[in-house]
PDB file of C-alpha atoms in Angstrom:
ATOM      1  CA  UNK A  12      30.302  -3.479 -28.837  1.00 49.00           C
ATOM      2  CA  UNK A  13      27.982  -5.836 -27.019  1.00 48.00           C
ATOM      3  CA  UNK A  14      30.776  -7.897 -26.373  1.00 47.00           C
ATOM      4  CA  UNK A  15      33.298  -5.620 -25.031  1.00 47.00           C
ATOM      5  CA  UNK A  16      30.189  -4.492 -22.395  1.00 47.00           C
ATOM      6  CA  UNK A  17      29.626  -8.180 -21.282  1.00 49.00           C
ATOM      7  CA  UNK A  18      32.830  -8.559 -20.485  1.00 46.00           C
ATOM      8  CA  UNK A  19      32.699  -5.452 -18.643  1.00 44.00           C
ATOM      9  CA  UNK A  20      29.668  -7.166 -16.856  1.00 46.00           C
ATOM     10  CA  UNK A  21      31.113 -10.473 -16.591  1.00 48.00           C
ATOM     11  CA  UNK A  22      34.306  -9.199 -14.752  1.00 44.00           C
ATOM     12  CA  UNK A  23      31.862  -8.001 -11.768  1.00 44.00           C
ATOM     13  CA  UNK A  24      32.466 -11.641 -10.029  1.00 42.00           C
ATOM     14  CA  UNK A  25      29.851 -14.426 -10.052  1.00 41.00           C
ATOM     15  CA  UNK A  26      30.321 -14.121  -6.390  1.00 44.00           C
ATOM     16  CA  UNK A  27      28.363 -10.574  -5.999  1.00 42.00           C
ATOM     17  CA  UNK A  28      24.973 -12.225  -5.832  1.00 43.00           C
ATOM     18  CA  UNK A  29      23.938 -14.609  -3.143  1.00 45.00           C
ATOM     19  CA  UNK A  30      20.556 -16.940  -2.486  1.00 47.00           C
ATOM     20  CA  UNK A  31      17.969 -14.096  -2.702  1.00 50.00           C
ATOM     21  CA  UNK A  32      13.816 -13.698  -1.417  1.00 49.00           C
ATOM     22  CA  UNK A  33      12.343 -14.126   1.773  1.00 47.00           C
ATOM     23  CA  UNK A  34       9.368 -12.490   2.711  1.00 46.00           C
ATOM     24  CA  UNK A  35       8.690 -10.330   5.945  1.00 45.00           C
ATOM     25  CA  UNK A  36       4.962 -11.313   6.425  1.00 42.00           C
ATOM     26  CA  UNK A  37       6.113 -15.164   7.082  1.00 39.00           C
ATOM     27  CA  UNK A  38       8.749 -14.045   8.935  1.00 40.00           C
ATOM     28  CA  UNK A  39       6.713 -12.073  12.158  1.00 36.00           C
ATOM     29  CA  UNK A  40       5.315 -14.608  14.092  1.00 33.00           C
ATOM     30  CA  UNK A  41       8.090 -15.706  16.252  1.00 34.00           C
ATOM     31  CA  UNK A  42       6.576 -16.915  19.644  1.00 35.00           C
ATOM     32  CA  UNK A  43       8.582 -13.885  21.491  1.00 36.00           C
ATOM     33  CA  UNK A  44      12.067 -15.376  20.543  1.00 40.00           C
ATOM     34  CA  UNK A  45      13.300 -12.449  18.531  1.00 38.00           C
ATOM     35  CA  UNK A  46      16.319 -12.901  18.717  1.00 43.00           C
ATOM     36  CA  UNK A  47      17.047  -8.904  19.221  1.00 45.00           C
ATOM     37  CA  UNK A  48      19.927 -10.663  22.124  1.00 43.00           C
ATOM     38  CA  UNK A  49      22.248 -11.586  19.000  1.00 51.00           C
ATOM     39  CA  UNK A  50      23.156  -8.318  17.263  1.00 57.00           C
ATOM     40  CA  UNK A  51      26.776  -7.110  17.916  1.00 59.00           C
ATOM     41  CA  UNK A  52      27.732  -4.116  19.152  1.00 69.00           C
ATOM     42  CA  UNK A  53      24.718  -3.124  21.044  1.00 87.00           C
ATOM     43  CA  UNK A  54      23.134  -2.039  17.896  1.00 93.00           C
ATOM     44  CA  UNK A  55      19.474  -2.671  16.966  1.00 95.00           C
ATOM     45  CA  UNK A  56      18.805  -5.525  14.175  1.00 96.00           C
ATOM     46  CA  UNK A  57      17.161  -2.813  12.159  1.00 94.00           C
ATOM     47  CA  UNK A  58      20.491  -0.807  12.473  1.00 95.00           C
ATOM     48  CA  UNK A  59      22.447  -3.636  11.127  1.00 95.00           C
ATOM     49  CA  UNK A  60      19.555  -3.923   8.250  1.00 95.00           C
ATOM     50  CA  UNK A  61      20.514  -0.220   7.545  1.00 92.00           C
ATOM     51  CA  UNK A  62      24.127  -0.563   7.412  1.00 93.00           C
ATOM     52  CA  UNK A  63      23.544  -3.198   5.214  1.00 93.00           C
ATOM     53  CA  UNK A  64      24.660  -5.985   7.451  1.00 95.00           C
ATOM     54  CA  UNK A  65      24.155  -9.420   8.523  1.00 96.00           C
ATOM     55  CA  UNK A  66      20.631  -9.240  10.982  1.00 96.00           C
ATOM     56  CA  UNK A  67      17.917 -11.195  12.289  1.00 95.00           C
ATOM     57  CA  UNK A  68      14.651 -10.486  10.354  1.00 92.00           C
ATOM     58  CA  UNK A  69      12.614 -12.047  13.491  1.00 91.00           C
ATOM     59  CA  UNK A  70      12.910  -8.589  15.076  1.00 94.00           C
ATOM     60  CA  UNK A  71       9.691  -7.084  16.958  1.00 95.00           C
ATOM     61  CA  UNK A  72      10.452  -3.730  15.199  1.00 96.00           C
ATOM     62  CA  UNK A  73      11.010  -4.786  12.060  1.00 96.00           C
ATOM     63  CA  UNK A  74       7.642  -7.380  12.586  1.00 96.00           C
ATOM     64  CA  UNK A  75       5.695  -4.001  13.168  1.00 97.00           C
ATOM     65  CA  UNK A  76       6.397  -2.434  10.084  1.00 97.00           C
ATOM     66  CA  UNK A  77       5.853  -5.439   8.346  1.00 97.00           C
ATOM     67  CA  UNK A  78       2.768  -5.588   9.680  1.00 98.00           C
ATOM     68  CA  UNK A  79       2.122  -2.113   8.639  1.00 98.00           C
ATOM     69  CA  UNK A  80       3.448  -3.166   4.930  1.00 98.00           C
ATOM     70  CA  UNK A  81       0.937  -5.738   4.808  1.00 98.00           C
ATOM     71  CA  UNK A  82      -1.998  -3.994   5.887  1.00 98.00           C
ATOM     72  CA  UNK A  83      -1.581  -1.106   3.409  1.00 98.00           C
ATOM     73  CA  UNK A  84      -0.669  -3.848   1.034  1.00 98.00           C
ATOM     74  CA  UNK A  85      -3.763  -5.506   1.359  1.00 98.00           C
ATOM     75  CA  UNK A  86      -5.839  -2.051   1.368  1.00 98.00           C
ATOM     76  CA  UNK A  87      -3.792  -1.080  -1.859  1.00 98.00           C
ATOM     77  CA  UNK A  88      -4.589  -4.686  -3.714  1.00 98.00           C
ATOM     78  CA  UNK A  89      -8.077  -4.599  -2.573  1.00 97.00           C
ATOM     79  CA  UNK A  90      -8.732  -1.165  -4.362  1.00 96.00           C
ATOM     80  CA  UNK A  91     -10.821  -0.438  -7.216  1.00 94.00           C
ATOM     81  CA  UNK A  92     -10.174   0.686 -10.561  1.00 93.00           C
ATOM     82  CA  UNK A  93     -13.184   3.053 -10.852  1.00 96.00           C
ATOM     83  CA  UNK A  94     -11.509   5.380  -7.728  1.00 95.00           C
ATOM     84  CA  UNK A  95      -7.887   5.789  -8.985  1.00 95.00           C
ATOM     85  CA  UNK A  96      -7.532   8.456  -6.127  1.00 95.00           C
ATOM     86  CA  UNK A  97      -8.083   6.104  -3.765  1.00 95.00           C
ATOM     87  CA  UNK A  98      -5.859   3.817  -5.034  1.00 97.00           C
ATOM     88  CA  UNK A  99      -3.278   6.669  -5.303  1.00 97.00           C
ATOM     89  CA  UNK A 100      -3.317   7.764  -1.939  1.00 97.00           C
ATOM     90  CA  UNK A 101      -2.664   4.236  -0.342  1.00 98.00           C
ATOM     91  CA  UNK A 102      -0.151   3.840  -2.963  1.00 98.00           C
ATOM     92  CA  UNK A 103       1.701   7.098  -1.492  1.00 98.00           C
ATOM     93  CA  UNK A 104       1.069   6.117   2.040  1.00 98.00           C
ATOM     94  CA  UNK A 105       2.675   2.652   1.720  1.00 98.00           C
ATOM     95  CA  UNK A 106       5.526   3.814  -0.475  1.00 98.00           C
ATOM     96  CA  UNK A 107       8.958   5.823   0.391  1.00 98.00           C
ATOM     97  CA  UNK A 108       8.428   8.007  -2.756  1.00 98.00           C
ATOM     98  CA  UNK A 109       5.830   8.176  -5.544  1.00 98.00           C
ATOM     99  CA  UNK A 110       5.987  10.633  -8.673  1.00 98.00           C
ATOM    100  CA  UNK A 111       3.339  11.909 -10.744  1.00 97.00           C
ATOM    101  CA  UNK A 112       1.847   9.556 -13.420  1.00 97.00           C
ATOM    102  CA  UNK A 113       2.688   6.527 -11.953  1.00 98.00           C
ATOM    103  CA  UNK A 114       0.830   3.631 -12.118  1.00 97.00           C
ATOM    104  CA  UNK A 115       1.334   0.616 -10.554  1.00 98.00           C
ATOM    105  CA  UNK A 116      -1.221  -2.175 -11.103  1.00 97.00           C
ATOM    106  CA  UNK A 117      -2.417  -4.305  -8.435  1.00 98.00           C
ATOM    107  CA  UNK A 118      -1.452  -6.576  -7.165  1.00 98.00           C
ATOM    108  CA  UNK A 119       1.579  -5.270  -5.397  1.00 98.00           C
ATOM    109  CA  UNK A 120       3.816  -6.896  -3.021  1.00 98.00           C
ATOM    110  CA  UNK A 121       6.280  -5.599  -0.548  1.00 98.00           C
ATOM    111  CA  UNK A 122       8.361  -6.687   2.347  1.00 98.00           C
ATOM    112  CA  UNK A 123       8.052  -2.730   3.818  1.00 98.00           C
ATOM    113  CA  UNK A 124       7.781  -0.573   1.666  1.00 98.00           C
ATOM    114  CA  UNK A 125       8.892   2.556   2.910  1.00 97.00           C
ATOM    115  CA  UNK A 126      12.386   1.888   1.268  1.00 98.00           C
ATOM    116  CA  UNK A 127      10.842   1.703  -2.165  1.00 98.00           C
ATOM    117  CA  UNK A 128      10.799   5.023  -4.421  1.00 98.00           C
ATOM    118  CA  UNK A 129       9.279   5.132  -8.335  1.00 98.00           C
ATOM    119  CA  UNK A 130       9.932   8.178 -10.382  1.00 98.00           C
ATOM    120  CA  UNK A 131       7.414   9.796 -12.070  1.00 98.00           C
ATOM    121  CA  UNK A 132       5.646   8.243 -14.714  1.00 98.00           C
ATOM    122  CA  UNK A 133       6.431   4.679 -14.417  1.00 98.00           C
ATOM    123  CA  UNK A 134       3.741   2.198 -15.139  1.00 98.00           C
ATOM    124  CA  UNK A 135       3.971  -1.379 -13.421  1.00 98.00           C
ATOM    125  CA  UNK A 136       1.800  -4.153 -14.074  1.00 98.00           C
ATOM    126  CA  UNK A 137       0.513  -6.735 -12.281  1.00 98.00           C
ATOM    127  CA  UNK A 138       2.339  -8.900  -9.879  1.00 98.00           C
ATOM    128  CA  UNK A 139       5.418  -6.802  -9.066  1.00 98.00           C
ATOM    129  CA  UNK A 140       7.066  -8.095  -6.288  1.00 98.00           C
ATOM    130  CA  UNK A 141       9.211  -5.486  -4.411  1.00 98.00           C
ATOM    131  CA  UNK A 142      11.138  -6.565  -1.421  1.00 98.00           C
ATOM    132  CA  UNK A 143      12.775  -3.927  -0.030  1.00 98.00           C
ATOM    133  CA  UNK A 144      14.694  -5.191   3.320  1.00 97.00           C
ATOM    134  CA  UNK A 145      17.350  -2.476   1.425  1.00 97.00           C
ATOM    135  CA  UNK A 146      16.574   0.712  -0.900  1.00 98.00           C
ATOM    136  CA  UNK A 147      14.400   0.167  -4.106  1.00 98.00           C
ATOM    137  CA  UNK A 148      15.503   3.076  -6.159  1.00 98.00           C
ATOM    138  CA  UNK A 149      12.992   2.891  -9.524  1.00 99.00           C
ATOM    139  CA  UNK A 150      13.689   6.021 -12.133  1.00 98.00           C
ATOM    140  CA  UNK A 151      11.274   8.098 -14.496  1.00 98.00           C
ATOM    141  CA  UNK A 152       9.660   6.503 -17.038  1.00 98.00           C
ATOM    142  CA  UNK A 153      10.493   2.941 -16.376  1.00 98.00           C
ATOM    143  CA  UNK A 154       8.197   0.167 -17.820  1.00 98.00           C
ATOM    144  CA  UNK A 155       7.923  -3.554 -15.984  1.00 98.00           C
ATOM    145  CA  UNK A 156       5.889  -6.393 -17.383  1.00 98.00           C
ATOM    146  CA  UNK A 157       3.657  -8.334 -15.194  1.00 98.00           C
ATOM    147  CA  UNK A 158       5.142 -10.861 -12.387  1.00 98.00           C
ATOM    148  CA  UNK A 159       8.831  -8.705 -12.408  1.00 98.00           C
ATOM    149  CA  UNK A 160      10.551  -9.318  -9.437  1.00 98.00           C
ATOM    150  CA  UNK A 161      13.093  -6.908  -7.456  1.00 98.00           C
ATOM    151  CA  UNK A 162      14.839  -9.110  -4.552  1.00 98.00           C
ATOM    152  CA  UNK A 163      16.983  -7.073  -2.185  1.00 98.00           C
ATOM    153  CA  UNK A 164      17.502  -9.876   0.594  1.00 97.00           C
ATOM    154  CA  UNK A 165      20.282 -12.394   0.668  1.00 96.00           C
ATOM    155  CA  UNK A 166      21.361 -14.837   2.991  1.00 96.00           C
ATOM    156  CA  UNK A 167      24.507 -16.652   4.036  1.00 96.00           C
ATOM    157  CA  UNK A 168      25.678 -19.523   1.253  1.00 96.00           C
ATOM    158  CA  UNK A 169      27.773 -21.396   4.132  1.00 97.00           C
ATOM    159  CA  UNK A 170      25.361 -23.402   5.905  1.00 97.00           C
ATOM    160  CA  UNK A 171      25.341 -22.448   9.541  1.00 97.00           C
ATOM    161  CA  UNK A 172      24.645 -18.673   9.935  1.00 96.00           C
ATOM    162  CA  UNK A 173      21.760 -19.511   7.633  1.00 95.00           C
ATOM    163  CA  UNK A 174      20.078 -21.732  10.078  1.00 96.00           C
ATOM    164  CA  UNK A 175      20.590 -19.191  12.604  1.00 95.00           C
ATOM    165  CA  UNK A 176      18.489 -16.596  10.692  1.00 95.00           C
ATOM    166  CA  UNK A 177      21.159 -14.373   9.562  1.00 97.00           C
ATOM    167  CA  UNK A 178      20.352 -12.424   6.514  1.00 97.00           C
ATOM    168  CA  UNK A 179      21.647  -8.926   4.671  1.00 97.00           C
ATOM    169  CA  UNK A 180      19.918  -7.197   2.024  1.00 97.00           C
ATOM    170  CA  UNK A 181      21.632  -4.904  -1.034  1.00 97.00           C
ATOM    171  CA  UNK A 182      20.287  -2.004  -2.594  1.00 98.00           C
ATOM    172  CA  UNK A 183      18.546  -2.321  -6.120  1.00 98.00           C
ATOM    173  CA  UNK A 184      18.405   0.813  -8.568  1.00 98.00           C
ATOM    174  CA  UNK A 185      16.368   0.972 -11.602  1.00 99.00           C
ATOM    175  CA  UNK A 186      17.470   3.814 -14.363  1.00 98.00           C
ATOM    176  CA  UNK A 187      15.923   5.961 -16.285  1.00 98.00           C
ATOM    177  CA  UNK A 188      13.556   4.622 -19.182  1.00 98.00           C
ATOM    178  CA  UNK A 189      14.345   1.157 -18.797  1.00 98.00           C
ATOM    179  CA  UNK A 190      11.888  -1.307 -20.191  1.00 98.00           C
ATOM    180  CA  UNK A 191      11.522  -4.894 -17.679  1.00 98.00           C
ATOM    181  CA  UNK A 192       9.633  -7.480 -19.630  1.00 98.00           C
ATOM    182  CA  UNK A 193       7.624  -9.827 -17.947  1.00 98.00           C
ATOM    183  CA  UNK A 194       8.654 -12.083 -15.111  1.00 98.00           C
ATOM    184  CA  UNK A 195      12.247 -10.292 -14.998  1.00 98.00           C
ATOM    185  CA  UNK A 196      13.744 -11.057 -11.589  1.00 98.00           C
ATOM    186  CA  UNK A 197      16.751  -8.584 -10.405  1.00 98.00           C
ATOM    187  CA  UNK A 198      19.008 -10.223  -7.690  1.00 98.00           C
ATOM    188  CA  UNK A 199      20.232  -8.433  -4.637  1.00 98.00           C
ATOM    189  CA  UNK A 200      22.953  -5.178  -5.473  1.00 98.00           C
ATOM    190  CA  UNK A 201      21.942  -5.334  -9.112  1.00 98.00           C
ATOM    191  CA  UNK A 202      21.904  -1.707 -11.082  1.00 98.00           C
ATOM    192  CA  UNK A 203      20.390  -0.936 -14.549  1.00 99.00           C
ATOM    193  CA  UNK A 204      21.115   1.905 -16.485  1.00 98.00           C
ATOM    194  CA  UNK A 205      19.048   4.387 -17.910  1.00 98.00           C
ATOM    195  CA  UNK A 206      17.653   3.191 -21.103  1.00 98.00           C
ATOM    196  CA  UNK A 207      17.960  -0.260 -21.081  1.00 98.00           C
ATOM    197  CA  UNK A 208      15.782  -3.285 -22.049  1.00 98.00           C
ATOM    198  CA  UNK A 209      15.602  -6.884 -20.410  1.00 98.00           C
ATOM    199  CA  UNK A 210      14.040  -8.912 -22.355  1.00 98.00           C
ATOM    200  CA  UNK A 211      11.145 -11.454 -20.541  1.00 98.00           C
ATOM    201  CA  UNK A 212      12.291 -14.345 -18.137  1.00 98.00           C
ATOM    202  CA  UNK A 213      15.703 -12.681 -17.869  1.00 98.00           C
ATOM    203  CA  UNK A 214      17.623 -13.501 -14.473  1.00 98.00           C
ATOM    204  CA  UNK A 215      19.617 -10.055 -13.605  1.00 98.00           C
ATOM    205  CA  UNK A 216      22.614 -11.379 -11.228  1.00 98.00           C
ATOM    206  CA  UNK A 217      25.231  -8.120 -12.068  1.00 98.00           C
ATOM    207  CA  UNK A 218      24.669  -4.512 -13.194  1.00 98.00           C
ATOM    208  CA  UNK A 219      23.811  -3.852 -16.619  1.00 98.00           C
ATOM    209  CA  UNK A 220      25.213  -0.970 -18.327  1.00 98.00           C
ATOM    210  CA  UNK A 221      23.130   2.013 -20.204  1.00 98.00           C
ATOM    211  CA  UNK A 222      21.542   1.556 -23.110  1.00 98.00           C
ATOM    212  CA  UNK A 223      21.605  -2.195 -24.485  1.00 98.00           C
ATOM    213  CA  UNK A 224      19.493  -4.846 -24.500  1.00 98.00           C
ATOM    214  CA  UNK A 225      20.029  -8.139 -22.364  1.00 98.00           C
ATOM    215  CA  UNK A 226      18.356 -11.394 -22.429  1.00 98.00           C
ATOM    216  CA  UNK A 227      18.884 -15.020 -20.337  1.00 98.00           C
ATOM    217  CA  UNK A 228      19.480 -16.443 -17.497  1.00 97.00           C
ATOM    218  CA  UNK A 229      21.612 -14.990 -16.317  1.00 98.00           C
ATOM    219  CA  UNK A 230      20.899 -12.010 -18.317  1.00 98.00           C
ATOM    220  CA  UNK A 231      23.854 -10.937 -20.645  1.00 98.00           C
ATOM    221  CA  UNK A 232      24.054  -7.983 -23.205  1.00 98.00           C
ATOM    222  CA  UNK A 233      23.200  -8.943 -26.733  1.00 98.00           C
ATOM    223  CA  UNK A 234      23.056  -5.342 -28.490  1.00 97.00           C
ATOM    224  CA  UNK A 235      23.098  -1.722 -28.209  1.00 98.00           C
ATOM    225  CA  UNK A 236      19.830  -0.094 -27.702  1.00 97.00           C
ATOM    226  CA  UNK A 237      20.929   1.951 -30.938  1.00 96.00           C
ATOM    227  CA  UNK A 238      21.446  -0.926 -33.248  1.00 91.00           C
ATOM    228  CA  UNK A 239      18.024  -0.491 -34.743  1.00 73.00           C
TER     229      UNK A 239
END
């Protein structure tokens, strides 16, 4: 059974993920070259961000709410643990969506973080690094070890839009229940279904079904959550 779904997996294309990270805090300062000039069509860079196309990060918009990102990120990291309110309500203001019983140990780090949602009761521990140039969609109950990394951005593999700045980003969405062990990193477009378990250290470069367990780099399906 574990087979049959890894091939399932496998025939996805090696060629969905490309180079992911970046990080909109190093990417503000731009000595009032933004580059805004460059975007077709007369739309906005954050438009093509949105439509989940090739833009230009070094965007005075998109700077601001970075800038935004990072102050509330720093407020958030900064709180304590004896006021959880506190800590609750920054969490909520930075945030696109936050359910009850969620708990998401400092610290946090975001590239904007209004396009990142968690479903109620999900606990994340420390070091979660959420970049969310596109939609972080994180389901109920979820579980992530410390250091797990979600990584929506991706950039050009041929070399010369890359040195221009280009870059895209791809949507990642979390399921249901699923279990992230520590130091997990998802690449850019990557879905997990509800249920399922990555074991620690695992590299997620395609979607992983429902309900198994996958391990490696990159990850691939070993078993059926239901083998035990």
């Amino acid at each position: 059974m574990a087979e049959r779904m890894d091939e399932r997996m496998d025939e996805q294309g090696a060629d969905e993920q490309d180079a992911s990270g970046g990080d909109a805090d190093n990417r503000e300062a731009s000595g009032g070259d933004t580059h805004t000039q460059d975007a077709p069509g007369g739309r906005t860079n954050k438009e093509l961000l949105l439509a989940g196309e090739l833009y230009i990060a070094d965007d005075p918009e998109l700077a601001a709410e970075a800038r935004r990102a990072a102050l509330l990120s720093e407020k958030y990291n900064a709180t304590g643990a004896a006021d959880p309110a506190a800590r609750a309500r920054v969490l909520k203001e930075l945030l696109g969506g936050v359910g009850e019983n969620v708990e998401v140990r400092p610290p946090l780090y975001v590239d904007y973080g209004h396009g990142i949602t968690i479903g109620a009761g999900t606990f994340i521990n420390y070091g979660a690094v959420l970049l969310d140039c596109a939609p972080i969609t994180i389901g109920a109950d979820v579980q992530f070890g410390p250091g797990v990394q979600l990584l929506t951005p991706t950039h050009p593999v041929a070399p010369e839009p890359r040195r221009a700045k280009w870059e895209a980003a791809k949507p990642i969405t979390i399921g249901d229940n699923v279990w992230l062990g520590g130091g997990v990193i998802v690449c850019p477009g990557v879905t997990i279904g509800d249920n399922t378990v990555v074991g620690a250290g695992a590299v997620v470069t395609r979607d992983l079904p429902p309900d198994v367990v996958a391990v490696g780099n990159p990850a691939r399906v070993t078993r059926s959550v239901h083998d035990d």
